[in-house]
């Protein structure tokens, strides 16, 4: 078995798993999720992902009947059923089961887990970005499974031969379809502040902590598309990519003016990952 699925205690090969039609995740997208990177049987930064998951549940009033420790045990147990390697460990809680009705159904939430192989990214890879108007709602700090604008933006990026889409609300850059986005200007790391317009990315927080360790000033604030195009470097971060630098945005060259700083940051975040999981860079 190379990938595993789990639903409320039942588990098996991912592609053979089924779920009930009355799960509210199926017709309302009424649920929250989180996802972490695992390597050599260790789920990296699991505590932070589980904390965010419980916070998302609280913000959407989805009641979780288990403790954080119980969830961590189940995730580790499921990961243990797969061979050693690197995996994306994804889990979601949907607001229970019932015939379609907008109001809450009451009863238990449903726990889904999906674990699939993933390659650890080579941080020297440069990414190409496009910009897309951010038409999402005003609860982007909650990791809900409603991701329609995100998937449309990611697909648009792919169709244009790019890796990620940078969302902006008017002139203000927010985040990407499945990453956070940051710039470096005159030695300062600039990233959108934590508010309801962005997801509090775990990789973003590790990158900001890496800056502090390396004595790189961090400025959390609104920044503009003009600043993005003028930046010394443009970076994206996520669980799966840790920290990658961009070479183009909308086909125009960006960044490349603070390569040493980028390398230091990448070494710091990759170093943490290697130390926690025993991953050895090829
Ligand atoms: N922003 C969005 C919209 C995301 O979907 C993600 C990850 O899925 C991120 C940012 C990055 O978050 P993290 O670093 O926790 O993976």
mmCIF file of C-alpha atoms and ligand atoms in Angstrom:
data_model
loop_
_atom_site.group_PDB
_atom_site.id
_atom_site.type_symbol
_atom_site.label_atom_id
_atom_site.label_comp_id
_atom_site.label_asym_id
_atom_site.label_seq_id
_atom_site.Cartn_x
_atom_site.Cartn_y
_atom_site.Cartn_z
ATOM 1 C CA UNK A 1 0.000 0.000 0.000
ATOM 2 C CA UNK A 2 1.602 3.287 -1.068
ATOM 3 C CA UNK A 3 -1.199 5.587 0.168
ATOM 4 C CA UNK A 4 -3.682 5.224 3.006
ATOM 5 C CA UNK A 5 -7.205 6.469 3.651
ATOM 6 C CA UNK A 6 -9.027 6.552 7.001
ATOM 7 C CA UNK A 7 -12.628 7.410 7.812
ATOM 8 C CA UNK A 8 -13.973 7.323 11.372
ATOM 9 C CA UNK A 9 -11.831 4.372 12.401
ATOM 10 C CA UNK A 10 -11.927 2.410 9.129
ATOM 11 C CA UNK A 11 -8.802 2.465 7.010
ATOM 12 C CA UNK A 12 -7.398 0.920 3.864
ATOM 13 C CA UNK A 13 -5.703 1.710 0.546
ATOM 14 C CA UNK A 14 -6.610 5.343 -0.239
ATOM 15 C CA UNK A 15 -8.106 4.757 -3.684
ATOM 16 C CA UNK A 16 -10.442 2.045 -2.372
ATOM 17 C CA UNK A 17 -11.976 4.086 0.465
ATOM 18 C CA UNK A 18 -15.551 5.422 0.250
ATOM 19 C CA UNK A 19 -17.506 7.882 2.404
ATOM 20 C CA UNK A 20 -21.278 8.293 3.046
ATOM 21 C CA UNK A 21 -23.118 10.742 0.734
ATOM 22 C CA UNK A 22 -24.673 12.402 3.779
ATOM 23 C CA UNK A 23 -21.304 13.552 5.114
ATOM 24 C CA UNK A 24 -21.677 17.368 5.162
ATOM 25 C CA UNK A 25 -18.235 17.687 3.643
ATOM 26 C CA UNK A 26 -19.657 16.239 0.403
ATOM 27 C CA UNK A 27 -22.376 18.829 -0.276
ATOM 28 C CA UNK A 28 -21.538 21.922 1.840
ATOM 29 C CA UNK A 29 -17.762 21.583 2.045
ATOM 30 C CA UNK A 30 -18.567 21.984 5.738
ATOM 31 C CA UNK A 31 -15.260 21.065 7.276
ATOM 32 C CA UNK A 32 -11.733 22.005 8.192
ATOM 33 C CA UNK A 33 -8.400 20.368 7.475
ATOM 34 C CA UNK A 34 -4.692 20.449 8.021
ATOM 35 C CA UNK A 35 -1.711 18.809 6.361
ATOM 36 C CA UNK A 36 1.857 18.117 7.412
ATOM 37 C CA UNK A 37 4.982 16.699 5.851
ATOM 38 C CA UNK A 38 6.290 13.377 7.164
ATOM 39 C CA UNK A 39 9.607 11.707 6.586
ATOM 40 C CA UNK A 40 11.149 8.578 8.105
ATOM 41 C CA UNK A 41 8.044 8.071 10.252
ATOM 42 C CA UNK A 42 8.198 11.570 11.801
ATOM 43 C CA UNK A 43 5.411 14.090 11.155
ATOM 44 C CA UNK A 44 7.224 17.434 11.005
ATOM 45 C CA UNK A 45 5.838 20.240 13.235
ATOM 46 C CA UNK A 46 2.847 18.050 14.115
ATOM 47 C CA UNK A 47 1.998 19.959 17.306
ATOM 48 C CA UNK A 48 1.659 23.227 15.400
ATOM 49 C CA UNK A 49 -0.538 21.649 12.710
ATOM 50 C CA UNK A 50 -2.783 20.008 15.303
ATOM 51 C CA UNK A 51 -3.069 23.280 17.254
ATOM 52 C CA UNK A 52 -4.108 25.099 14.060
ATOM 53 C CA UNK A 53 -6.604 22.311 13.243
ATOM 54 C CA UNK A 54 -8.282 22.641 16.649
ATOM 55 C CA UNK A 55 -8.345 26.419 16.245
ATOM 56 C CA UNK A 56 -9.985 26.137 12.796
ATOM 57 C CA UNK A 57 -12.587 23.779 14.311
ATOM 58 C CA UNK A 58 -13.282 26.228 17.137
ATOM 59 C CA UNK A 59 -13.695 29.163 14.723
ATOM 60 C CA UNK A 60 -16.242 27.164 12.679
ATOM 61 C CA UNK A 61 -17.945 25.683 15.764
ATOM 62 C CA UNK A 62 -17.130 22.143 14.698
ATOM 63 C CA UNK A 63 -16.994 20.043 17.836
ATOM 64 C CA UNK A 64 -14.137 17.581 18.036
ATOM 65 C CA UNK A 65 -14.863 14.833 20.549
ATOM 66 C CA UNK A 66 -11.208 13.772 20.894
ATOM 67 C CA UNK A 67 -8.107 15.350 22.392
ATOM 68 C CA UNK A 68 -5.119 16.690 20.489
ATOM 69 C CA UNK A 69 -3.038 13.794 21.827
ATOM 70 C CA UNK A 70 -5.562 11.250 20.588
ATOM 71 C CA UNK A 71 -5.494 12.792 17.102
ATOM 72 C CA UNK A 72 -1.680 12.798 17.053
ATOM 73 C CA UNK A 73 -1.672 9.126 18.069
ATOM 74 C CA UNK A 74 -4.105 8.193 15.282
ATOM 75 C CA UNK A 75 -2.076 10.121 12.680
ATOM 76 C CA UNK A 76 1.164 8.484 13.827
ATOM 77 C CA UNK A 77 -0.466 5.066 13.912
ATOM 78 C CA UNK A 78 -1.770 5.470 10.340
ATOM 79 C CA UNK A 79 1.595 6.741 9.094
ATOM 80 C CA UNK A 80 3.202 3.684 10.716
ATOM 81 C CA UNK A 81 1.188 1.407 8.395
ATOM 82 C CA UNK A 82 3.077 2.714 5.361
ATOM 83 C CA UNK A 83 6.628 1.978 4.344
ATOM 84 C CA UNK A 84 9.362 4.439 5.238
ATOM 85 C CA UNK A 85 9.608 7.410 2.896
ATOM 86 C CA UNK A 86 8.212 10.903 2.673
ATOM 87 C CA UNK A 87 4.473 11.554 2.812
ATOM 88 C CA UNK A 88 1.889 14.283 2.935
ATOM 89 C CA UNK A 89 -0.278 13.555 5.963
ATOM 90 C CA UNK A 90 -3.656 15.256 5.396
ATOM 91 C CA UNK A 91 -6.632 15.130 7.749
ATOM 92 C CA UNK A 92 -10.005 16.832 7.880
ATOM 93 C CA UNK A 93 -13.023 17.011 10.147
ATOM 94 C CA UNK A 94 -16.450 17.511 8.611
ATOM 95 C CA UNK A 95 -19.488 18.659 10.571
ATOM 96 C CA UNK A 96 -21.086 15.249 10.911
ATOM 97 C CA UNK A 97 -23.630 13.411 8.817
ATOM 98 C CA UNK A 98 -27.235 14.168 7.950
ATOM 99 C CA UNK A 99 -29.618 14.888 5.063
ATOM 100 C CA UNK A 100 -28.903 18.250 3.432
ATOM 101 C CA UNK A 101 -30.015 21.062 5.732
ATOM 102 C CA UNK A 102 -28.099 24.286 6.302
ATOM 103 C CA UNK A 103 -28.364 24.299 10.088
ATOM 104 C CA UNK A 104 -25.962 22.155 12.091
ATOM 105 C CA UNK A 105 -26.993 18.477 12.292
ATOM 106 C CA UNK A 106 -25.709 17.877 15.836
ATOM 107 C CA UNK A 107 -23.827 14.697 16.608
ATOM 108 C CA UNK A 108 -20.232 13.731 16.009
ATOM 109 C CA UNK A 109 -17.892 15.248 13.451
ATOM 110 C CA UNK A 110 -16.277 12.860 10.948
ATOM 111 C CA UNK A 111 -12.529 12.357 10.814
ATOM 112 C CA UNK A 112 -10.898 11.707 7.448
ATOM 113 C CA UNK A 113 -7.187 11.022 6.945
ATOM 114 C CA UNK A 114 -5.349 10.705 3.642
ATOM 115 C CA UNK A 115 -1.650 9.890 3.477
ATOM 116 C CA UNK A 116 0.124 9.902 0.126
ATOM 117 C CA UNK A 117 3.771 9.888 -0.982
ATOM 118 C CA UNK A 118 5.368 13.240 -1.692
ATOM 119 C CA UNK A 119 8.832 14.212 -2.886
ATOM 120 C CA UNK A 120 10.854 16.513 -0.667
ATOM 121 C CA UNK A 121 11.380 19.581 -2.791
ATOM 122 C CA UNK A 122 14.795 20.757 -3.946
ATOM 123 C CA UNK A 123 14.978 24.303 -2.570
ATOM 124 C CA UNK A 124 17.326 25.445 -5.320
ATOM 125 C CA UNK A 125 14.394 25.160 -7.755
ATOM 126 C CA UNK A 126 13.087 28.589 -8.827
ATOM 127 C CA UNK A 127 9.359 29.079 -9.218
ATOM 128 C CA UNK A 128 7.260 31.037 -11.687
ATOM 129 C CA UNK A 129 4.242 32.909 -10.372
ATOM 130 C CA UNK A 130 1.180 34.620 -11.787
ATOM 131 C CA UNK A 131 -1.021 37.209 -10.076
ATOM 132 C CA UNK A 132 -4.752 36.687 -9.594
ATOM 133 C CA UNK A 133 -7.339 38.948 -7.967
ATOM 134 C CA UNK A 134 -8.250 37.496 -4.564
ATOM 135 C CA UNK A 135 -11.989 36.853 -4.740
ATOM 136 C CA UNK A 136 -12.127 34.683 -1.634
ATOM 137 C CA UNK A 137 -14.260 35.353 1.429
ATOM 138 C CA UNK A 138 -13.083 37.090 4.603
ATOM 139 C CA UNK A 139 -12.250 34.014 6.689
ATOM 140 C CA UNK A 140 -8.988 32.983 5.002
ATOM 141 C CA UNK A 141 -7.380 32.461 8.428
ATOM 142 C CA UNK A 142 -9.572 29.354 8.869
ATOM 143 C CA UNK A 143 -8.305 26.264 7.052
ATOM 144 C CA UNK A 144 -11.647 25.209 5.589
ATOM 145 C CA UNK A 145 -12.048 22.609 2.858
ATOM 146 C CA UNK A 146 -13.836 25.249 0.707
ATOM 147 C CA UNK A 147 -11.075 26.046 -1.768
ATOM 148 C CA UNK A 148 -12.798 26.868 -5.069
ATOM 149 C CA UNK A 149 -10.992 30.196 -5.770
ATOM 150 C CA UNK A 150 -7.727 28.516 -4.710
ATOM 151 C CA UNK A 151 -8.090 25.579 -7.092
ATOM 152 C CA UNK A 152 -9.145 27.872 -9.966
ATOM 153 C CA UNK A 153 -6.082 30.048 -9.355
ATOM 154 C CA UNK A 154 -3.758 27.020 -9.097
ATOM 155 C CA UNK A 155 -5.132 25.638 -12.367
ATOM 156 C CA UNK A 156 -4.704 29.035 -14.079
ATOM 157 C CA UNK A 157 -1.065 29.073 -12.944
ATOM 158 C CA UNK A 158 -0.555 25.560 -14.319
ATOM 159 C CA UNK A 159 -2.164 26.466 -17.650
ATOM 160 C CA UNK A 160 0.225 29.407 -17.942
ATOM 161 C CA UNK A 161 3.215 27.125 -17.290
ATOM 162 C CA UNK A 162 3.678 28.481 -13.752
ATOM 163 C CA UNK A 163 3.914 26.984 -10.276
ATOM 164 C CA UNK A 164 1.745 29.195 -8.069
ATOM 165 C CA UNK A 165 -0.741 32.069 -8.164
ATOM 166 C CA UNK A 166 -0.271 35.149 -5.978
ATOM 167 C CA UNK A 167 -3.572 36.564 -4.733
ATOM 168 C CA UNK A 168 -4.027 40.306 -4.355
ATOM 169 C CA UNK A 169 -6.966 42.400 -3.195
ATOM 170 C CA UNK A 170 -6.596 45.465 -5.393
ATOM 171 C CA UNK A 171 -2.979 46.556 -4.871
ATOM 172 C CA UNK A 172 -2.496 44.531 -1.663
ATOM 173 C CA UNK A 173 -0.754 41.162 -1.928
ATOM 174 C CA UNK A 174 -2.312 38.578 0.409
ATOM 175 C CA UNK A 175 -1.012 35.019 -0.139
ATOM 176 C CA UNK A 176 -0.963 32.303 -2.805
ATOM 177 C CA UNK A 177 -3.407 29.562 -3.775
ATOM 178 C CA UNK A 178 -1.686 27.075 -1.443
ATOM 179 C CA UNK A 179 1.321 28.964 -0.044
ATOM 180 C CA UNK A 180 2.176 32.198 1.703
ATOM 181 C CA UNK A 181 4.188 34.795 -0.204
ATOM 182 C CA UNK A 182 6.886 37.116 1.114
ATOM 183 C CA UNK A 183 9.409 39.608 -0.212
ATOM 184 C CA UNK A 184 12.896 40.667 0.794
ATOM 185 C CA UNK A 185 13.736 44.336 0.320
ATOM 186 C CA UNK A 186 16.914 46.061 1.525
ATOM 187 C CA UNK A 187 17.666 43.143 3.863
ATOM 188 C CA UNK A 188 14.182 43.082 5.469
ATOM 189 C CA UNK A 189 11.772 40.148 5.243
ATOM 190 C CA UNK A 190 8.300 41.536 4.507
ATOM 191 C CA UNK A 191 5.171 39.405 4.787
ATOM 192 C CA UNK A 192 1.443 40.105 5.047
ATOM 193 C CA UNK A 193 0.394 40.432 8.688
ATOM 194 C CA UNK A 194 -1.646 37.667 10.342
ATOM 195 C CA UNK A 195 -5.267 38.684 9.839
ATOM 196 C CA UNK A 196 -8.415 37.245 8.268
ATOM 197 C CA UNK A 197 -7.021 37.630 4.720
ATOM 198 C CA UNK A 198 -4.314 34.953 4.959
ATOM 199 C CA UNK A 199 -3.772 31.510 6.402
ATOM 200 C CA UNK A 200 -1.340 31.516 9.333
ATOM 201 C CA UNK A 201 1.079 29.221 7.519
ATOM 202 C CA UNK A 202 3.262 26.977 9.643
ATOM 203 C CA UNK A 203 6.120 27.285 7.117
ATOM 204 C CA UNK A 204 5.614 31.092 7.197
ATOM 205 C CA UNK A 205 6.043 31.098 10.956
ATOM 206 C CA UNK A 206 9.210 28.961 10.729
ATOM 207 C CA UNK A 207 10.591 31.264 8.065
ATOM 208 C CA UNK A 208 9.921 34.315 10.243
ATOM 209 C CA UNK A 209 11.624 32.546 13.186
ATOM 210 C CA UNK A 210 14.580 31.683 10.918
ATOM 211 C CA UNK A 211 14.866 35.409 10.067
ATOM 212 C CA UNK A 212 15.023 36.294 13.751
ATOM 213 C CA UNK A 213 17.751 33.660 14.332
ATOM 214 C CA UNK A 214 19.700 35.086 11.386
ATOM 215 C CA UNK A 215 19.122 38.688 12.560
ATOM 216 C CA UNK A 216 17.100 39.537 9.473
ATOM 217 C CA UNK A 217 14.447 42.166 10.363
ATOM 218 C CA UNK A 218 10.837 40.980 9.880
ATOM 219 C CA UNK A 219 8.131 43.437 8.852
ATOM 220 C CA UNK A 220 4.583 42.017 8.956
ATOM 221 C CA UNK A 221 2.388 44.441 7.025
ATOM 222 C CA UNK A 222 0.321 44.982 3.897
ATOM 223 C CA UNK A 223 2.582 45.229 0.882
ATOM 224 C CA UNK A 224 1.670 46.012 -2.686
ATOM 225 C CA UNK A 225 1.985 44.457 -6.119
ATOM 226 C CA UNK A 226 4.422 47.237 -7.023
ATOM 227 C CA UNK A 227 6.615 46.195 -4.071
ATOM 228 C CA UNK A 228 6.380 42.556 -5.185
ATOM 229 C CA UNK A 229 7.692 43.408 -8.654
ATOM 230 C CA UNK A 230 10.412 45.688 -7.198
ATOM 231 C CA UNK A 231 11.526 43.261 -4.454
ATOM 232 C CA UNK A 232 15.089 42.017 -4.103
ATOM 233 C CA UNK A 233 13.628 38.531 -3.689
ATOM 234 C CA UNK A 234 10.147 36.980 -3.818
ATOM 235 C CA UNK A 235 9.635 33.865 -1.691
ATOM 236 C CA UNK A 236 6.796 31.393 -1.268
ATOM 237 C CA UNK A 237 6.409 29.013 1.663
ATOM 238 C CA UNK A 238 4.224 26.054 2.513
ATOM 239 C CA UNK A 239 4.390 22.713 4.260
ATOM 240 C CA UNK A 240 5.336 21.001 1.011
ATOM 241 C CA UNK A 241 7.809 23.575 -0.303
ATOM 242 C CA UNK A 242 9.307 25.075 2.908
ATOM 243 C CA UNK A 243 10.816 28.099 1.116
ATOM 244 C CA UNK A 244 11.261 28.628 -2.622
ATOM 245 C CA UNK A 245 12.311 31.750 -4.453
ATOM 246 C CA UNK A 246 10.590 33.066 -7.554
ATOM 247 C CA UNK A 247 12.228 33.993 -10.847
ATOM 248 C CA UNK A 248 9.204 35.450 -12.624
ATOM 249 C CA UNK A 249 5.821 36.964 -11.829
ATOM 250 C CA UNK A 250 3.402 37.329 -14.751
ATOM 251 C CA UNK A 251 6.329 36.558 -17.075
ATOM 252 C CA UNK A 252 8.470 39.440 -15.741
ATOM 253 C CA UNK A 253 11.799 38.691 -14.040
ATOM 254 C CA UNK A 254 11.754 39.256 -10.274
ATOM 255 C CA UNK A 255 14.204 38.915 -7.403
ATOM 256 C CA UNK A 256 17.677 37.470 -7.713
ATOM 257 C CA UNK A 257 19.201 40.410 -5.814
ATOM 258 C CA UNK A 258 19.666 38.829 -2.368
ATOM 259 C CA UNK A 259 20.581 35.253 -3.245
ATOM 260 C CA UNK A 260 22.881 34.828 -0.204
ATOM 261 C CA UNK A 261 20.107 35.779 2.182
ATOM 262 C CA UNK A 262 17.698 33.379 0.491
ATOM 263 C CA UNK A 263 20.252 30.560 0.724
ATOM 264 C CA UNK A 264 20.773 31.215 4.445
ATOM 265 C CA UNK A 265 17.024 31.131 5.077
ATOM 266 C CA UNK A 266 16.573 27.966 3.042
ATOM 267 C CA UNK A 267 19.480 26.260 4.836
ATOM 268 C CA UNK A 268 17.946 27.200 8.181
ATOM 269 C CA UNK A 269 14.441 25.840 7.433
ATOM 270 C CA UNK A 270 15.751 22.743 5.626
ATOM 271 C CA UNK A 271 18.203 22.177 8.504
ATOM 272 C CA UNK A 272 15.307 22.122 10.976
ATOM 273 C CA UNK A 273 13.431 19.625 8.812
ATOM 274 C CA UNK A 274 16.497 17.359 8.469
ATOM 275 C CA UNK A 275 17.194 17.505 12.184
ATOM 276 C CA UNK A 276 13.607 16.612 13.120
ATOM 277 C CA UNK A 277 13.113 13.814 10.583
ATOM 278 C CA UNK A 278 16.591 12.500 9.793
ATOM 279 C CA UNK A 279 16.089 13.437 6.135
ATOM 280 C CA UNK A 280 19.389 13.567 4.250
ATOM 281 C CA UNK A 281 19.527 15.859 1.219
ATOM 282 C CA UNK A 282 20.488 13.900 -1.945
HETATM 283 N N1 LIG B 1 -2.025 29.703 2.301
HETATM 284 C C1 LIG B 1 -2.923 28.823 1.821
HETATM 285 C C2 LIG B 1 -4.163 29.345 1.171
HETATM 286 C C3 LIG B 1 -2.690 27.443 1.925
HETATM 287 O O1 LIG B 1 -3.596 26.571 1.460
HETATM 288 C C4 LIG B 1 -1.479 26.997 2.520
HETATM 289 C C5 LIG B 1 -1.201 25.568 2.652
HETATM 290 O O2 LIG B 1 -1.983 24.730 2.329
HETATM 291 C C6 LIG B 1 -0.578 27.952 2.986
HETATM 292 C C7 LIG B 1 -0.876 29.300 2.877
HETATM 293 C C8 LIG B 1 0.718 27.527 3.647
HETATM 294 O O3 LIG B 1 0.452 27.008 4.927
HETATM 295 P P1 LIG B 1 1.452 25.966 5.597
HETATM 296 O O4 LIG B 1 2.785 26.627 5.634
HETATM 297 O O5 LIG B 1 0.902 25.741 6.962
HETATM 298 O O6 LIG B 1 1.433 24.736 4.742
#
